[in-house]
Amino acid sequence: MEQILRQESQAILNIPVSDAYDRAVGLIHKHVHQLGGKLVTSGMGKAGQIAMNIATTFSSTGTPAVNLHPSEAQHGDLGVLQSNDVMLLISNSGKTNEIIELVHLAHNLYPQLPLIVITGNPDSELGRLANVTLSTGGAPEVCPLGLTPTTSTTMMTVIGDVLVVNLMTLIGFDRRQYALRHHGGYLGTVSRGTGILPNADEHN
């Protein structure tokens, strides 16, 4: 267990840091908060589940976002896209057929639609198609077979968190705004000041 934790922790520390993060946040801010579009995330398989999580986290923190399943996009769901949107696509290999096809379909609809890509292979076809590419660093999976998405999905999640937190800071998203989007559950109670969040003072 300690070895797995060390490997994943080291992989997080080795995520390449560059101005690509500033450019990605800037794209999302421009298209969502200035042009009135939304963030559309997508991925296939495990990456798709991470994409969905990122979309819901953005939505809950003041940046409207939806998740688009790449296969369902080919059967009409592509219609959720609008001209002012920005897409966040996730593929560890950068070669996922369904995501590559989604890019072409999206650009057939809106040729100028900007793309942010999270991938372990920035030199891939998907990486080359992107306006901004965020590399996970390509650390090997901790799976003993070296196949099951484990380390890679951790990196994708962390990168999503970095984007969310930086955008929250940029738009000045506060606890009152959080409460407006979280009526139910424990976090809703805490955000309205009627509950106690552990170490709350440290986060104010």
PDB file of C-alpha atoms in Angstrom:
ATOM      1  CA  MET A   1       0.000   0.000   0.000  1.00  0.00           C
ATOM      2  CA  GLU A   2       2.751   2.475   0.883  1.00  0.00           C
ATOM      3  CA  GLN A   3       4.496   1.779  -2.406  1.00  0.00           C
ATOM      4  CA  ILE A   4       1.327   2.507  -4.378  1.00  0.00           C
ATOM      5  CA  LEU A   5       0.783   5.738  -2.441  1.00  0.00           C
ATOM      6  CA  ARG A   6       4.385   6.798  -3.065  1.00  0.00           C
ATOM      7  CA  GLN A   7       4.112   6.064  -6.782  1.00  0.00           C
ATOM      8  CA  GLU A   8       0.908   8.019  -7.209  1.00  0.00           C
ATOM      9  CA  SER A   9       2.157  10.887  -5.032  1.00  0.00           C
ATOM     10  CA  GLN A  10       5.356  11.121  -7.079  1.00  0.00           C
ATOM     11  CA  ALA A  11       3.355  11.040 -10.309  1.00  0.00           C
ATOM     12  CA  ILE A  12       1.334  14.034  -9.090  1.00  0.00           C
ATOM     13  CA  LEU A  13       4.513  15.936  -8.258  1.00  0.00           C
ATOM     14  CA  ASN A  14       5.867  15.170 -11.736  1.00  0.00           C
ATOM     15  CA  ILE A  15       2.894  16.644 -13.619  1.00  0.00           C
ATOM     16  CA  PRO A  16       4.477  19.199 -15.984  1.00  0.00           C
ATOM     17  CA  VAL A  17       3.744  22.769 -14.903  1.00  0.00           C
ATOM     18  CA  SER A  18       3.621  25.436 -17.600  1.00  0.00           C
ATOM     19  CA  ASP A  19       1.679  28.476 -18.767  1.00  0.00           C
ATOM     20  CA  ALA A  20      -0.685  26.034 -20.478  1.00  0.00           C
ATOM     21  CA  TYR A  21      -2.732  26.084 -17.262  1.00  0.00           C
ATOM     22  CA  ASP A  22      -3.119  29.860 -17.415  1.00  0.00           C
ATOM     23  CA  ARG A  23      -4.146  29.599 -21.060  1.00  0.00           C
ATOM     24  CA  ALA A  24      -6.665  26.846 -20.307  1.00  0.00           C
ATOM     25  CA  VAL A  25      -8.234  28.819 -17.457  1.00  0.00           C
ATOM     26  CA  GLY A  26      -8.263  31.908 -19.670  1.00  0.00           C
ATOM     27  CA  LEU A  27     -10.096  30.040 -22.436  1.00  0.00           C
ATOM     28  CA  ILE A  28     -12.733  28.719 -20.062  1.00  0.00           C
ATOM     29  CA  HIS A  29     -13.183  32.120 -18.441  1.00  0.00           C
ATOM     30  CA  LYS A  30     -13.512  33.873 -21.797  1.00  0.00           C
ATOM     31  CA  HIS A  31     -16.006  31.467 -23.330  1.00  0.00           C
ATOM     32  CA  VAL A  32     -18.138  30.814 -20.242  1.00  0.00           C
ATOM     33  CA  HIS A  33     -17.985  34.010 -18.213  1.00  0.00           C
ATOM     34  CA  GLN A  34     -17.528  36.581 -20.959  1.00  0.00           C
ATOM     35  CA  LEU A  35     -19.182  35.085 -24.046  1.00  0.00           C
ATOM     36  CA  GLY A  36     -21.972  33.230 -22.246  1.00  0.00           C
ATOM     37  CA  GLY A  37     -21.049  29.751 -23.437  1.00  0.00           C
ATOM     38  CA  LYS A  38     -20.379  26.668 -21.345  1.00  0.00           C
ATOM     39  CA  LEU A  39     -17.664  24.122 -20.740  1.00  0.00           C
ATOM     40  CA  VAL A  40     -18.288  20.773 -22.429  1.00  0.00           C
ATOM     41  CA  THR A  41     -16.211  17.866 -21.156  1.00  0.00           C
ATOM     42  CA  SER A  42     -15.808  14.454 -22.742  1.00  0.00           C
ATOM     43  CA  GLY A  43     -13.823  11.261 -22.465  1.00  0.00           C
ATOM     44  CA  MET A  44     -14.300   7.556 -23.096  1.00  0.00           C
ATOM     45  CA  GLY A  45     -14.328   4.795 -20.486  1.00  0.00           C
ATOM     46  CA  LYS A  46     -12.605   5.685 -17.214  1.00  0.00           C
ATOM     47  CA  ALA A  47     -11.479   9.018 -18.685  1.00  0.00           C
ATOM     48  CA  GLY A  48     -15.132   9.737 -19.413  1.00  0.00           C
ATOM     49  CA  GLN A  49     -16.013   9.239 -15.773  1.00  0.00           C
ATOM     50  CA  ILE A  50     -13.311  11.725 -14.810  1.00  0.00           C
ATOM     51  CA  ALA A  51     -14.647  14.146 -17.433  1.00  0.00           C
ATOM     52  CA  MET A  52     -18.108  13.900 -15.907  1.00  0.00           C
ATOM     53  CA  ASN A  53     -16.730  14.574 -12.435  1.00  0.00           C
ATOM     54  CA  ILE A  54     -14.844  17.625 -13.688  1.00  0.00           C
ATOM     55  CA  ALA A  55     -18.001  18.975 -15.334  1.00  0.00           C
ATOM     56  CA  THR A  56     -20.081  18.613 -12.181  1.00  0.00           C
ATOM     57  CA  THR A  57     -17.356  20.217 -10.063  1.00  0.00           C
ATOM     58  CA  PHE A  58     -17.134  23.191 -12.409  1.00  0.00           C
ATOM     59  CA  SER A  59     -20.919  23.595 -12.390  1.00  0.00           C
ATOM     60  CA  SER A  60     -21.066  23.527  -8.611  1.00  0.00           C
ATOM     61  CA  THR A  61     -18.415  26.238  -8.380  1.00  0.00           C
ATOM     62  CA  GLY A  62     -19.935  28.815 -10.674  1.00  0.00           C
ATOM     63  CA  THR A  63     -18.819  27.732 -14.145  1.00  0.00           C
ATOM     64  CA  PRO A  64     -21.642  26.066 -16.134  1.00  0.00           C
ATOM     65  CA  ALA A  65     -20.464  22.774 -17.601  1.00  0.00           C
ATOM     66  CA  VAL A  66     -21.944  19.625 -19.100  1.00  0.00           C
ATOM     67  CA  ASN A  67     -20.511  16.236 -19.983  1.00  0.00           C
ATOM     68  CA  LEU A  68     -20.992  14.912 -23.512  1.00  0.00           C
ATOM     69  CA  HIS A  69     -20.588  11.185 -24.100  1.00  0.00           C
ATOM     70  CA  PRO A  70     -18.576  10.833 -27.329  1.00  0.00           C
ATOM     71  CA  SER A  71     -20.636   7.916 -28.634  1.00  0.00           C
ATOM     72  CA  GLU A  72     -23.980   9.538 -27.856  1.00  0.00           C
ATOM     73  CA  ALA A  73     -22.698  12.674 -29.595  1.00  0.00           C
ATOM     74  CA  GLN A  74     -22.848  10.723 -32.861  1.00  0.00           C
ATOM     75  CA  HIS A  75     -26.550  10.062 -32.298  1.00  0.00           C
ATOM     76  CA  GLY A  76     -27.767  13.611 -31.782  1.00  0.00           C
ATOM     77  CA  ASP A  77     -26.305  14.709 -28.464  1.00  0.00           C
ATOM     78  CA  LEU A  78     -23.779  16.802 -30.393  1.00  0.00           C
ATOM     79  CA  GLY A  79     -26.620  19.320 -30.528  1.00  0.00           C
ATOM     80  CA  VAL A  80     -25.763  20.406 -26.978  1.00  0.00           C
ATOM     81  CA  LEU A  81     -22.807  22.317 -28.427  1.00  0.00           C
ATOM     82  CA  GLN A  82     -23.135  26.054 -29.058  1.00  0.00           C
ATOM     83  CA  SER A  83     -20.807  28.416 -30.867  1.00  0.00           C
ATOM     84  CA  ASN A  84     -19.454  30.105 -27.717  1.00  0.00           C
ATOM     85  CA  ASP A  85     -18.645  26.864 -25.891  1.00  0.00           C
ATOM     86  CA  VAL A  86     -15.212  25.479 -25.057  1.00  0.00           C
ATOM     87  CA  MET A  87     -14.433  21.758 -24.887  1.00  0.00           C
ATOM     88  CA  LEU A  88     -12.279  19.889 -22.377  1.00  0.00           C
ATOM     89  CA  LEU A  89     -11.352  16.464 -23.748  1.00  0.00           C
ATOM     90  CA  ILE A  90      -9.586  13.687 -21.843  1.00  0.00           C
ATOM     91  CA  SER A  91      -7.648  10.784 -23.338  1.00  0.00           C
ATOM     92  CA  ASN A  92      -4.594   9.197 -21.780  1.00  0.00           C
ATOM     93  CA  SER A  93      -3.305   7.886 -25.100  1.00  0.00           C
ATOM     94  CA  GLY A  94      -4.427  10.895 -27.107  1.00  0.00           C
ATOM     95  CA  LYS A  95      -5.577   8.396 -29.717  1.00  0.00           C
ATOM     96  CA  THR A  96      -9.064   7.440 -28.512  1.00  0.00           C
ATOM     97  CA  ASN A  97     -11.066   6.961 -31.702  1.00  0.00           C
ATOM     98  CA  GLU A  98     -14.338   8.208 -30.258  1.00  0.00           C
ATOM     99  CA  ILE A  99     -12.722  11.420 -29.002  1.00  0.00           C
ATOM    100  CA  ILE A 100     -10.899  12.068 -32.293  1.00  0.00           C
ATOM    101  CA  GLU A 101     -14.210  11.595 -34.114  1.00  0.00           C
ATOM    102  CA  LEU A 102     -15.913  13.928 -31.649  1.00  0.00           C
ATOM    103  CA  VAL A 103     -13.379  16.644 -32.453  1.00  0.00           C
ATOM    104  CA  HIS A 104     -14.101  16.362 -36.166  1.00  0.00           C
ATOM    105  CA  LEU A 105     -17.855  16.353 -35.594  1.00  0.00           C
ATOM    106  CA  ALA A 106     -17.631  19.384 -33.301  1.00  0.00           C
ATOM    107  CA  HIS A 107     -15.495  21.295 -35.793  1.00  0.00           C
ATOM    108  CA  ASN A 108     -17.853  20.432 -38.623  1.00  0.00           C
ATOM    109  CA  LEU A 109     -20.547  22.142 -36.562  1.00  0.00           C
ATOM    110  CA  TYR A 110     -18.444  25.014 -35.186  1.00  0.00           C
ATOM    111  CA  PRO A 111     -15.006  25.225 -36.874  1.00  0.00           C
ATOM    112  CA  GLN A 112     -13.579  27.685 -34.333  1.00  0.00           C
ATOM    113  CA  LEU A 113     -14.657  25.777 -31.206  1.00  0.00           C
ATOM    114  CA  PRO A 114     -11.589  25.765 -28.909  1.00  0.00           C
ATOM    115  CA  LEU A 115     -10.251  22.543 -27.414  1.00  0.00           C
ATOM    116  CA  ILE A 116      -8.427  21.902 -24.155  1.00  0.00           C
ATOM    117  CA  VAL A 117      -6.956  18.404 -23.917  1.00  0.00           C
ATOM    118  CA  ILE A 118      -5.718  16.445 -20.909  1.00  0.00           C
ATOM    119  CA  THR A 119      -3.506  13.570 -22.050  1.00  0.00           C
ATOM    120  CA  GLY A 120      -0.510  11.458 -21.182  1.00  0.00           C
ATOM    121  CA  ASN A 121       0.700  11.808 -24.769  1.00  0.00           C
ATOM    122  CA  PRO A 122       0.880  15.483 -25.768  1.00  0.00           C
ATOM    123  CA  ASP A 123       2.490  14.615 -29.117  1.00  0.00           C
ATOM    124  CA  SER A 124      -0.536  12.507 -30.102  1.00  0.00           C
ATOM    125  CA  GLU A 125      -3.101  13.394 -32.749  1.00  0.00           C
ATOM    126  CA  LEU A 126      -5.457  14.761 -30.098  1.00  0.00           C
ATOM    127  CA  GLY A 127      -2.673  16.804 -28.556  1.00  0.00           C
ATOM    128  CA  ARG A 128      -1.901  18.346 -31.927  1.00  0.00           C
ATOM    129  CA  LEU A 129      -5.551  19.215 -32.519  1.00  0.00           C
ATOM    130  CA  ALA A 130      -5.864  21.053 -29.202  1.00  0.00           C
ATOM    131  CA  ASN A 131      -5.629  24.773 -28.600  1.00  0.00           C
ATOM    132  CA  VAL A 132      -4.164  23.962 -25.180  1.00  0.00           C
ATOM    133  CA  THR A 133      -2.667  20.625 -24.154  1.00  0.00           C
ATOM    134  CA  LEU A 134      -2.209  19.688 -20.483  1.00  0.00           C
ATOM    135  CA  SER A 135       0.123  16.743 -20.033  1.00  0.00           C
ATOM    136  CA  THR A 136      -0.356  14.303 -17.164  1.00  0.00           C
ATOM    137  CA  GLY A 137       3.340  13.444 -17.375  1.00  0.00           C
ATOM    138  CA  GLY A 138       2.625   9.960 -18.666  1.00  0.00           C
ATOM    139  CA  ALA A 139       3.560   8.126 -15.454  1.00  0.00           C
ATOM    140  CA  PRO A 140       3.084   4.336 -15.637  1.00  0.00           C
ATOM    141  CA  GLU A 141      -0.053   2.850 -14.125  1.00  0.00           C
ATOM    142  CA  VAL A 142       0.304   1.330 -10.672  1.00  0.00           C
ATOM    143  CA  CYS A 143      -1.830  -1.556 -11.924  1.00  0.00           C
ATOM    144  CA  PRO A 144       0.409  -4.682 -11.824  1.00  0.00           C
ATOM    145  CA  LEU A 145      -0.498  -5.314 -15.465  1.00  0.00           C
ATOM    146  CA  GLY A 146       0.378  -1.757 -16.421  1.00  0.00           C
ATOM    147  CA  LEU A 147      -2.987  -1.544 -18.154  1.00  0.00           C
ATOM    148  CA  THR A 148      -5.841  -0.564 -15.837  1.00  0.00           C
ATOM    149  CA  PRO A 149      -6.361   3.226 -15.657  1.00  0.00           C
ATOM    150  CA  THR A 150      -5.171   4.000 -12.131  1.00  0.00           C
ATOM    151  CA  THR A 151      -2.318   6.496 -11.965  1.00  0.00           C
ATOM    152  CA  SER A 152      -3.502   8.145 -15.181  1.00  0.00           C
ATOM    153  CA  THR A 153      -6.998   8.794 -13.851  1.00  0.00           C
ATOM    154  CA  THR A 154      -5.521  10.220 -10.654  1.00  0.00           C
ATOM    155  CA  MET A 155      -3.492  12.679 -12.758  1.00  0.00           C
ATOM    156  CA  MET A 156      -6.569  13.624 -14.790  1.00  0.00           C
ATOM    157  CA  THR A 157      -8.524  14.315 -11.607  1.00  0.00           C
ATOM    158  CA  VAL A 158      -5.735  16.439 -10.123  1.00  0.00           C
ATOM    159  CA  ILE A 159      -5.421  18.499 -13.306  1.00  0.00           C
ATOM    160  CA  GLY A 160      -9.183  19.034 -13.280  1.00  0.00           C
ATOM    161  CA  ASP A 161      -8.943  20.220  -9.674  1.00  0.00           C
ATOM    162  CA  VAL A 162      -6.198  22.694 -10.606  1.00  0.00           C
ATOM    163  CA  LEU A 163      -8.380  24.174 -13.349  1.00  0.00           C
ATOM    164  CA  VAL A 164     -11.439  24.388 -11.090  1.00  0.00           C
ATOM    165  CA  VAL A 165      -9.634  26.016  -8.170  1.00  0.00           C
ATOM    166  CA  ASN A 166      -7.834  28.549 -10.358  1.00  0.00           C
ATOM    167  CA  LEU A 167     -11.062  29.523 -12.078  1.00  0.00           C
ATOM    168  CA  MET A 168     -12.848  29.860  -8.726  1.00  0.00           C
ATOM    169  CA  THR A 169     -10.116  32.273  -7.675  1.00  0.00           C
ATOM    170  CA  LEU A 170     -10.320  34.198 -10.932  1.00  0.00           C
ATOM    171  CA  ILE A 171     -14.088  34.761 -10.728  1.00  0.00           C
ATOM    172  CA  GLY A 172     -14.096  35.397  -6.975  1.00  0.00           C
ATOM    173  CA  PHE A 173     -16.426  32.507  -6.233  1.00  0.00           C
ATOM    174  CA  ASP A 174     -17.380  32.660  -2.554  1.00  0.00           C
ATOM    175  CA  ARG A 175     -19.260  30.649   0.058  1.00  0.00           C
ATOM    176  CA  ARG A 176     -22.521  32.531  -0.508  1.00  0.00           C
ATOM    177  CA  GLN A 177     -22.447  31.643  -4.199  1.00  0.00           C
ATOM    178  CA  TYR A 178     -21.598  28.069  -3.298  1.00  0.00           C
ATOM    179  CA  ALA A 179     -24.629  27.890  -1.008  1.00  0.00           C
ATOM    180  CA  LEU A 180     -26.925  29.034  -3.832  1.00  0.00           C
ATOM    181  CA  ARG A 181     -25.856  25.956  -5.813  1.00  0.00           C
ATOM    182  CA  HIS A 182     -25.807  23.501  -2.892  1.00  0.00           C
ATOM    183  CA  HIS A 183     -29.150  23.490  -1.143  1.00  0.00           C
ATOM    184  CA  GLY A 184     -29.079  19.883   0.043  1.00  0.00           C
ATOM    185  CA  GLY A 185     -26.633  17.692   1.885  1.00  0.00           C
ATOM    186  CA  TYR A 186     -23.934  18.390   4.414  1.00  0.00           C
ATOM    187  CA  LEU A 187     -22.011  20.817   2.186  1.00  0.00           C
ATOM    188  CA  GLY A 188     -25.185  22.804   1.619  1.00  0.00           C
ATOM    189  CA  THR A 189     -25.682  23.085   5.360  1.00  0.00           C
ATOM    190  CA  VAL A 190     -22.089  24.126   5.977  1.00  0.00           C
ATOM    191  CA  SER A 191     -22.011  26.640   3.122  1.00  0.00           C
ATOM    192  CA  ARG A 192     -25.031  28.410   4.620  1.00  0.00           C
ATOM    193  CA  GLY A 193     -23.267  28.671   7.951  1.00  0.00           C
ATOM    194  CA  THR A 194     -25.537  26.242   9.776  1.00  0.00           C
ATOM    195  CA  GLY A 195     -23.039  23.415  10.072  1.00  0.00           C
ATOM    196  CA  ILE A 196     -19.431  22.940  11.072  1.00  0.00           C
ATOM    197  CA  LEU A 197     -16.781  22.127   8.495  1.00  0.00           C
ATOM    198  CA  PRO A 198     -13.638  20.565   9.984  1.00  0.00           C
ATOM    199  CA  ASN A 199     -10.742  23.037   9.855  1.00  0.00           C
ATOM    200  CA  ALA A 200     -13.113  25.623   8.352  1.00  0.00           C
ATOM    201  CA  ASP A 201     -11.016  28.528   9.617  1.00  0.00           C
ATOM    202  CA  GLU A 202      -8.058  27.255   7.630  1.00  0.00           C
ATOM    203  CA  HIS A 203     -10.045  27.542   4.408  1.00  0.00           C
ATOM    204  CA  ASN A 204     -11.553  31.004   4.917  1.00  0.00           C
TER     205      ASN A 204
END
